[in-house]
mmCIF file of C-alpha atoms and ligand atoms in Angstrom:
data_model
loop_
_atom_site.group_PDB
_atom_site.id
_atom_site.type_symbol
_atom_site.label_atom_id
_atom_site.label_comp_id
_atom_site.label_asym_id
_atom_site.label_seq_id
_atom_site.Cartn_x
_atom_site.Cartn_y
_atom_site.Cartn_z
ATOM 1 C CA UNK A 300 -29.314 -20.435 -2.489
ATOM 2 C CA UNK A 301 -25.695 -19.709 -3.360
ATOM 3 C CA UNK A 302 -22.735 -22.040 -3.082
ATOM 4 C CA UNK A 303 -20.368 -19.124 -2.617
ATOM 5 C CA UNK A 304 -18.358 -18.867 0.598
ATOM 6 C CA UNK A 305 -19.483 -16.238 3.096
ATOM 7 C CA UNK A 306 -16.782 -14.345 4.916
ATOM 8 C CA UNK A 307 -17.227 -12.516 8.158
ATOM 9 C CA UNK A 308 -14.077 -10.510 8.786
ATOM 10 C CA UNK A 309 -13.592 -7.107 10.359
ATOM 11 C CA UNK A 310 -10.600 -4.914 11.100
ATOM 12 C CA UNK A 311 -7.159 -5.686 9.661
ATOM 13 C CA UNK A 312 -8.111 -9.167 8.318
ATOM 14 C CA UNK A 313 -10.926 -7.603 6.254
ATOM 15 C CA UNK A 314 -8.438 -5.364 4.440
ATOM 16 C CA UNK A 315 -7.048 -8.388 2.635
ATOM 17 C CA UNK A 316 -10.371 -8.658 0.804
ATOM 18 C CA UNK A 317 -9.695 -5.200 -0.630
ATOM 19 C CA UNK A 318 -6.225 -6.142 -1.879
ATOM 20 C CA UNK A 319 -7.594 -9.418 -3.248
ATOM 21 C CA UNK A 320 -10.358 -7.591 -5.103
ATOM 22 C CA UNK A 321 -7.889 -5.049 -6.481
ATOM 23 C CA UNK A 322 -5.766 -7.884 -7.886
ATOM 24 C CA UNK A 323 -8.882 -9.528 -9.335
ATOM 25 C CA UNK A 324 -9.894 -6.305 -11.089
ATOM 26 C CA UNK A 325 -6.340 -5.850 -12.322
ATOM 27 C CA UNK A 326 -6.311 -9.418 -13.656
ATOM 28 C CA UNK A 327 -9.353 -8.611 -15.785
ATOM 29 C CA UNK A 328 -7.858 -5.441 -17.257
ATOM 30 C CA UNK A 329 -6.377 -5.492 -20.750
ATOM 31 C CA UNK A 330 -3.224 -3.812 -19.392
ATOM 32 C CA UNK A 331 -2.990 -5.967 -16.253
ATOM 33 C CA UNK A 332 0.034 -5.302 -14.021
ATOM 34 C CA UNK A 333 0.089 -8.573 -12.067
ATOM 35 C CA UNK A 334 -2.009 -11.087 -14.038
ATOM 36 C CA UNK A 335 -3.179 -12.671 -10.785
ATOM 37 C CA UNK A 336 -5.799 -15.111 -12.038
ATOM 38 C CA UNK A 337 -5.909 -16.737 -8.587
ATOM 39 C CA UNK A 338 -7.347 -13.511 -7.160
ATOM 40 C CA UNK A 339 -10.016 -13.371 -9.870
ATOM 41 C CA UNK A 340 -10.993 -17.019 -9.282
ATOM 42 C CA UNK A 341 -11.227 -16.574 -5.506
ATOM 43 C CA UNK A 342 -13.254 -13.362 -5.711
ATOM 44 C CA UNK A 343 -15.764 -15.198 -7.890
ATOM 45 C CA UNK A 344 -16.204 -17.787 -5.114
ATOM 46 C CA UNK A 345 -16.766 -15.386 -2.211
ATOM 47 C CA UNK A 346 -20.108 -13.888 -1.295
ATOM 48 C CA UNK A 347 -19.161 -10.343 -0.295
ATOM 49 C CA UNK A 348 -20.183 -6.799 -1.096
ATOM 50 C CA UNK A 349 -17.007 -5.997 -3.024
ATOM 51 C CA UNK A 350 -18.086 -2.388 -3.618
ATOM 52 C CA UNK A 351 -17.697 -1.954 0.141
ATOM 53 C CA UNK A 352 -13.906 -2.284 -0.183
ATOM 54 C CA UNK A 353 -13.703 1.084 -1.915
ATOM 55 C CA UNK A 354 -11.578 -0.553 -4.623
ATOM 56 C CA UNK A 355 -12.456 0.442 -8.193
ATOM 57 C CA UNK A 356 -10.829 -0.162 -11.567
ATOM 58 C CA UNK A 357 -9.109 3.226 -11.192
ATOM 59 C CA UNK A 358 -7.278 2.433 -7.927
ATOM 60 C CA UNK A 359 -6.767 -1.315 -8.415
ATOM 61 C CA UNK A 360 -3.474 -0.946 -10.347
ATOM 62 C CA UNK A 361 -1.759 0.780 -7.413
ATOM 63 C CA UNK A 362 -2.354 -2.337 -5.282
ATOM 64 C CA UNK A 363 -1.248 -4.669 -8.065
ATOM 65 C CA UNK A 364 1.946 -2.710 -8.630
ATOM 66 C CA UNK A 365 2.886 -3.015 -4.960
ATOM 67 C CA UNK A 366 2.549 -6.786 -5.249
ATOM 68 C CA UNK A 367 4.491 -6.750 -8.492
ATOM 69 C CA UNK A 368 7.253 -4.781 -6.803
ATOM 70 C CA UNK A 369 7.586 -7.355 -4.015
ATOM 71 C CA UNK A 370 7.382 -10.230 -6.514
ATOM 72 C CA UNK A 371 10.433 -8.710 -8.182
ATOM 73 C CA UNK A 372 12.408 -8.268 -4.954
ATOM 74 C CA UNK A 373 11.412 -11.707 -3.666
ATOM 75 C CA UNK A 374 12.303 -13.272 -7.028
ATOM 76 C CA UNK A 375 15.748 -11.663 -6.859
ATOM 77 C CA UNK A 376 16.324 -13.164 -3.403
ATOM 78 C CA UNK A 377 15.175 -16.614 -4.485
ATOM 79 C CA UNK A 378 17.367 -16.515 -7.591
ATOM 80 C CA UNK A 379 20.431 -16.164 -5.352
ATOM 81 C CA UNK A 380 19.142 -18.489 -2.594
ATOM 82 C CA UNK A 381 17.375 -21.493 -4.148
ATOM 83 C CA UNK A 382 17.502 -23.167 -0.701
ATOM 84 C CA UNK A 383 15.800 -20.270 1.120
ATOM 85 C CA UNK A 384 13.123 -20.117 3.758
ATOM 86 C CA UNK A 385 10.405 -17.548 3.002
ATOM 87 C CA UNK A 386 8.303 -16.151 5.836
ATOM 88 C CA UNK A 387 5.403 -14.295 4.225
ATOM 89 C CA UNK A 388 3.837 -12.227 7.005
ATOM 90 C CA UNK A 389 0.220 -11.013 6.764
ATOM 91 C CA UNK A 390 -0.179 -13.007 3.547
ATOM 92 C CA UNK A 391 -3.957 -12.586 3.332
ATOM 93 C CA UNK A 392 -5.212 -14.444 0.257
ATOM 94 C CA UNK A 393 -2.265 -13.330 -1.820
ATOM 95 C CA UNK A 394 -0.999 -15.901 -4.339
ATOM 96 C CA UNK A 395 2.695 -14.968 -4.232
ATOM 97 C CA UNK A 396 3.831 -18.563 -3.677
ATOM 98 C CA UNK A 397 1.979 -19.631 -6.810
ATOM 99 C CA UNK A 398 3.020 -16.588 -8.833
ATOM 100 C CA UNK A 399 6.704 -17.104 -8.060
ATOM 101 C CA UNK A 400 6.521 -20.885 -8.087
ATOM 102 C CA UNK A 401 9.760 -21.370 -6.127
ATOM 103 C CA UNK A 402 11.891 -24.458 -6.666
ATOM 104 C CA UNK A 403 11.789 -27.526 -4.391
ATOM 105 C CA UNK A 404 14.693 -26.218 -2.264
ATOM 106 C CA UNK A 405 12.527 -23.432 -0.844
ATOM 107 C CA UNK A 406 10.394 -23.809 2.298
ATOM 108 C CA UNK A 407 7.615 -21.195 2.245
ATOM 109 C CA UNK A 408 5.514 -20.150 5.261
ATOM 110 C CA UNK A 409 2.356 -18.053 4.809
ATOM 111 C CA UNK A 410 1.431 -16.419 8.135
ATOM 112 C CA UNK A 411 -1.826 -14.655 9.015
ATOM 113 C CA UNK A 412 -4.645 -14.700 11.566
ATOM 114 C CA UNK A 413 -6.504 -18.050 11.925
ATOM 115 C CA UNK A 414 -9.671 -16.782 10.134
ATOM 116 C CA UNK A 415 -7.605 -15.761 7.110
ATOM 117 C CA UNK A 416 -5.599 -18.988 7.048
ATOM 118 C CA UNK A 417 -8.870 -20.962 7.167
ATOM 119 C CA UNK A 418 -9.886 -19.184 3.939
ATOM 120 C CA UNK A 419 -6.513 -19.960 2.371
ATOM 121 C CA UNK A 420 -7.070 -23.630 3.155
ATOM 122 C CA UNK A 421 -10.386 -23.453 1.373
ATOM 123 C CA UNK A 422 -9.219 -21.701 -1.787
ATOM 124 C CA UNK A 423 -5.631 -22.830 -2.402
ATOM 125 C CA UNK A 424 -4.045 -26.246 -2.754
ATOM 126 C CA UNK A 425 -1.360 -27.044 -0.188
ATOM 127 C CA UNK A 426 1.672 -28.134 -2.195
ATOM 128 C CA UNK A 427 4.805 -29.655 -0.774
ATOM 129 C CA UNK A 428 7.229 -27.149 0.805
ATOM 130 C CA UNK A 429 4.370 -24.706 1.422
ATOM 131 C CA UNK A 430 3.227 -24.222 5.026
ATOM 132 C CA UNK A 431 0.428 -22.273 6.681
ATOM 133 C CA UNK A 432 0.858 -20.609 10.068
ATOM 134 C CA UNK A 433 -2.390 -19.487 11.717
ATOM 135 C CA UNK A 434 -1.318 -16.900 14.277
ATOM 136 C CA UNK A 435 -0.830 -13.238 14.914
ATOM 137 C CA UNK A 436 2.604 -12.296 13.663
ATOM 138 C CA UNK A 437 3.137 -10.616 17.040
ATOM 139 C CA UNK A 438 2.813 -13.920 18.918
ATOM 140 C CA UNK A 439 6.384 -15.127 19.509
ATOM 141 C CA UNK A 440 5.316 -18.802 19.766
ATOM 142 C CA UNK A 441 4.879 -19.658 16.056
ATOM 143 C CA UNK A 442 8.478 -18.845 15.213
ATOM 144 C CA UNK A 443 9.622 -22.068 16.871
ATOM 145 C CA UNK A 444 7.928 -24.055 14.066
ATOM 146 C CA UNK A 445 9.943 -22.405 11.265
ATOM 147 C CA UNK A 446 13.069 -23.995 9.828
ATOM 148 C CA UNK A 447 15.890 -21.716 10.929
ATOM 149 C CA UNK A 448 19.090 -23.003 9.282
ATOM 150 C CA UNK A 449 18.845 -21.264 5.879
ATOM 151 C CA UNK A 450 18.997 -17.815 4.302
ATOM 152 C CA UNK A 451 15.574 -16.383 5.040
ATOM 153 C CA UNK A 452 13.375 -13.895 3.245
ATOM 154 C CA UNK A 453 10.953 -12.116 5.556
ATOM 155 C CA UNK A 454 8.313 -10.346 3.505
ATOM 156 C CA UNK A 455 5.397 -8.309 4.844
ATOM 157 C CA UNK A 456 3.251 -6.504 2.279
ATOM 158 C CA UNK A 457 0.554 -4.193 3.627
ATOM 159 C CA UNK A 458 1.340 -5.258 7.189
ATOM 160 C CA UNK A 459 3.629 -2.936 9.194
ATOM 161 C CA UNK A 460 1.101 -0.089 9.435
ATOM 162 C CA UNK A 461 -1.374 -2.367 11.245
ATOM 163 C CA UNK A 462 1.155 -3.145 14.005
ATOM 164 C CA UNK A 463 2.045 -0.894 16.904
ATOM 165 C CA UNK A 464 5.614 0.349 16.808
ATOM 166 C CA UNK A 465 6.484 -1.685 19.910
ATOM 167 C CA UNK A 466 5.047 -4.887 18.391
ATOM 168 C CA UNK A 467 6.614 -4.231 14.983
ATOM 169 C CA UNK A 468 10.089 -3.546 16.311
ATOM 170 C CA UNK A 469 9.909 -6.556 18.650
ATOM 171 C CA UNK A 470 8.820 -8.727 15.697
ATOM 172 C CA UNK A 471 11.680 -7.587 13.448
ATOM 173 C CA UNK A 472 14.229 -8.032 16.244
ATOM 174 C CA UNK A 473 12.928 -11.532 16.940
ATOM 175 C CA UNK A 474 13.100 -12.505 13.270
ATOM 176 C CA UNK A 475 16.592 -11.122 12.724
ATOM 177 C CA UNK A 476 17.816 -12.887 15.872
ATOM 178 C CA UNK A 477 16.257 -16.215 14.866
ATOM 179 C CA UNK A 478 17.585 -16.680 11.315
ATOM 180 C CA UNK A 479 21.262 -16.858 10.322
ATOM 181 C CA UNK A 480 21.028 -14.365 7.425
ATOM 182 C CA UNK A 481 18.566 -13.066 4.893
ATOM 183 C CA UNK A 482 16.470 -10.077 3.937
ATOM 184 C CA UNK A 483 13.601 -8.046 5.318
ATOM 185 C CA UNK A 484 11.266 -6.666 2.658
ATOM 186 C CA UNK A 485 8.172 -4.657 3.561
ATOM 187 C CA UNK A 486 6.237 -1.502 2.821
ATOM 188 C CA UNK A 487 5.503 1.239 5.322
ATOM 189 C CA UNK A 488 3.605 4.495 5.797
ATOM 190 C CA UNK A 489 5.249 7.606 7.211
ATOM 191 C CA UNK A 490 3.770 9.816 9.933
ATOM 192 C CA UNK A 491 1.572 11.632 7.407
ATOM 193 C CA UNK A 492 0.272 8.323 6.040
ATOM 194 C CA UNK A 493 -0.715 7.222 9.547
ATOM 195 C CA UNK A 494 -2.228 10.588 10.506
ATOM 196 C CA UNK A 495 -4.272 10.798 7.320
ATOM 197 C CA UNK A 496 -5.653 7.252 7.642
ATOM 198 C CA UNK A 497 -9.191 8.654 7.759
ATOM 199 C CA UNK A 498 -8.770 9.354 4.017
ATOM 200 C CA UNK A 499 -7.935 5.687 3.362
ATOM 201 C CA UNK A 500 -11.223 4.077 2.313
ATOM 202 C CA UNK A 501 -10.000 0.492 2.760
ATOM 203 C CA UNK A 502 -8.889 1.183 6.325
ATOM 204 C CA UNK A 503 -11.962 3.212 7.251
ATOM 205 C CA UNK A 504 -14.510 0.761 5.900
ATOM 206 C CA UNK A 505 -12.858 -2.239 7.553
ATOM 207 C CA UNK A 506 -12.854 -0.453 10.912
ATOM 208 C CA UNK A 507 -9.131 -1.078 11.298
ATOM 209 C CA UNK A 508 -6.596 1.327 12.756
ATOM 210 C CA UNK A 509 -3.125 2.124 11.498
ATOM 211 C CA UNK A 510 -0.411 2.654 14.107
ATOM 212 C CA UNK A 511 3.256 2.345 13.099
ATOM 213 C CA UNK A 512 4.796 5.248 11.219
ATOM 214 C CA UNK A 513 8.172 4.488 9.622
ATOM 215 C CA UNK A 514 9.597 7.711 8.241
ATOM 216 C CA UNK A 515 12.965 6.613 6.888
ATOM 217 C CA UNK A 516 15.385 3.656 6.957
ATOM 218 C CA UNK A 517 17.089 5.101 10.055
ATOM 219 C CA UNK A 518 13.965 4.157 12.035
ATOM 220 C CA UNK A 519 14.675 0.495 11.245
ATOM 221 C CA UNK A 520 18.477 0.580 11.257
ATOM 222 C CA UNK A 521 18.490 2.178 14.727
ATOM 223 C CA UNK A 522 15.797 -0.069 16.172
ATOM 224 C CA UNK A 523 16.784 -3.464 14.715
ATOM 225 C CA UNK A 524 20.443 -4.366 15.306
ATOM 226 C CA UNK A 525 22.079 -6.380 12.533
ATOM 227 C CA UNK A 526 20.162 -4.798 9.643
ATOM 228 C CA UNK A 527 21.833 -3.167 6.625
ATOM 229 C CA UNK A 528 19.932 -1.053 4.107
ATOM 230 C CA UNK A 529 19.705 -2.482 0.589
ATOM 231 C CA UNK A 530 17.001 -0.256 -0.872
ATOM 232 C CA UNK A 531 14.453 2.337 0.162
ATOM 233 C CA UNK A 532 11.988 3.412 -2.510
ATOM 234 C CA UNK A 533 9.187 5.934 -2.036
ATOM 235 C CA UNK A 534 6.275 4.251 -3.819
ATOM 236 C CA UNK A 535 5.658 7.145 -6.187
ATOM 237 C CA UNK A 536 9.262 6.860 -7.394
ATOM 238 C CA UNK A 537 9.155 3.121 -7.995
ATOM 239 C CA UNK A 538 9.641 1.784 -11.519
ATOM 240 C CA UNK A 539 6.365 -0.048 -11.288
ATOM 241 C CA UNK A 540 4.497 3.200 -10.636
ATOM 242 C CA UNK A 541 6.125 5.129 -13.427
ATOM 243 C CA UNK A 542 5.322 2.277 -15.821
ATOM 244 C CA UNK A 543 1.611 2.791 -15.219
ATOM 245 C CA UNK A 544 -0.578 4.998 -17.399
ATOM 246 C CA UNK A 545 -0.411 8.768 -17.884
ATOM 247 C CA UNK A 546 -2.797 9.644 -15.006
ATOM 248 C CA UNK A 547 -0.635 7.750 -12.521
ATOM 249 C CA UNK A 548 2.542 9.326 -13.868
ATOM 250 C CA UNK A 549 1.113 12.823 -13.438
ATOM 251 C CA UNK A 550 -0.063 11.973 -9.920
ATOM 252 C CA UNK A 551 3.379 10.573 -9.012
ATOM 253 C CA UNK A 552 5.093 13.706 -10.355
ATOM 254 C CA UNK A 553 2.832 15.923 -8.225
ATOM 255 C CA UNK A 554 3.195 13.728 -5.112
ATOM 256 C CA UNK A 555 6.971 13.695 -5.441
ATOM 257 C CA UNK A 556 7.106 17.503 -5.156
ATOM 258 C CA UNK A 557 5.328 17.693 -1.792
ATOM 259 C CA UNK A 558 7.520 16.942 1.249
ATOM 260 C CA UNK A 559 5.950 14.298 3.471
ATOM 261 C CA UNK A 560 3.635 13.199 0.673
ATOM 262 C CA UNK A 561 6.560 11.929 -1.385
ATOM 263 C CA UNK A 562 7.447 9.363 1.291
ATOM 264 C CA UNK A 563 3.926 8.689 2.518
ATOM 265 C CA UNK A 564 4.258 5.070 1.337
ATOM 266 C CA UNK A 565 7.643 3.417 0.902
ATOM 267 C CA UNK A 566 9.200 0.062 0.035
ATOM 268 C CA UNK A 567 11.994 -1.082 2.401
ATOM 269 C CA UNK A 568 14.642 -3.751 1.819
ATOM 270 C CA UNK A 569 17.353 -4.736 4.334
ATOM 271 C CA UNK A 570 19.947 -7.467 4.616
ATOM 272 C CA UNK A 571 20.686 -9.065 7.969
HETATM 273 C C1 SAM B 257 -3.833 -5.080 3.611
HETATM 274 S S1 SAM B 257 -3.906 -6.803 3.929
HETATM 275 C C2 SAM B 257 -2.556 -7.362 2.895
HETATM 276 C C3 SAM B 257 -2.690 -8.822 2.528
HETATM 277 C C4 SAM B 257 -1.625 -9.314 1.553
HETATM 278 N N1 SAM B 257 -0.292 -9.160 2.069
HETATM 279 C C5 SAM B 257 -1.760 -8.598 0.238
HETATM 280 O O1 SAM B 257 -0.917 -7.767 -0.065
HETATM 281 O O2 SAM B 257 -2.726 -8.883 -0.483
HETATM 282 C C6 SAM B 257 -3.217 -6.907 5.571
HETATM 283 C C7 SAM B 257 -3.034 -8.333 6.046
HETATM 284 O O3 SAM B 257 -2.244 -8.314 7.239
HETATM 285 C C8 SAM B 257 -2.815 -9.212 8.143
HETATM 286 N N2 SAM B 257 -2.425 -8.827 9.505
HETATM 287 C C9 SAM B 257 -2.506 -7.605 10.081
HETATM 288 N N3 SAM B 257 -2.046 -7.665 11.342
HETATM 289 C C10 SAM B 257 -1.673 -8.951 11.549
HETATM 290 C C11 SAM B 257 -1.140 -9.651 12.663
HETATM 291 N N4 SAM B 257 -0.887 -9.046 13.815
HETATM 292 N N5 SAM B 257 -0.894 -10.971 12.517
HETATM 293 C C12 SAM B 257 -1.145 -11.624 11.348
HETATM 294 N N6 SAM B 257 -1.642 -11.005 10.269
HETATM 295 C C13 SAM B 257 -1.910 -9.688 10.381
HETATM 296 C C14 SAM B 257 -4.305 -9.094 7.928
HETATM 297 O O4 SAM B 257 -5.022 -10.184 8.473
HETATM 298 C C15 SAM B 257 -4.362 -9.017 6.416
HETATM 299 O O5 SAM B 257 -4.400 -10.291 5.825
#
């Protein structure tokens, strides 16, 4: 008999177990990037074959650094907009709300599929100003429940590649049209990243499929009226990556020399 929680997820929702596990492993490392003790505590409470995620101590830091990167960008937005709305798309079991601990002026919405939100309800407290939205991000209906009179941060980490281009563009257009001003922050894979998805253990083992290739900011600027580029950072060039250990630095230097590979994964930031 175990009192751990069983999870039965497949496809895109299952991938959030891989990112959770990566953050848990990172939290236990002496040179932790993210110090996400929430991830470690939740992993300990879930009955799951974590080896199946394909995440190991060697690749965990690359997941943690992506989260760290978006913590930094999100923190910058909240520092300027203490009255913001945050719409955290495809949140999984990520603890960003608790890591950033925004002030009482911020209304924060964590959005993911109902099965994932049910797990969030089990593992996290539900503080004031924090809201859960159990829906596909592509369903236009949930947007009506979000406060829409403030500067708004729309953040999707590890999400865009799971959407079709048509769904992703429609989602971004809907969001930009709904809120008065704000930022879009998300990561993306280019065409090579989508085509080589069979090499991505997390994707393969979850049985999910990647669809939307974003090759450069022009893909967003042309498709989503009202957006203005603030930053575009190939992941291997990000500060967070170069701050990691020697092995990662060597890998980044090699990756940066190969066209297509250099921009395989990128961080995007737009104002609207
Ligand atoms: C790779 S995980 C990333 C989770 C989290 N953002 C993190 O970084 O730990 C992808 C997440 O996107 C969610 N997702 C994918 N497509 C979605 C959709 N159409 N609607 C809502 N959530 C979606 C999955 O359920 C999953 O939680």
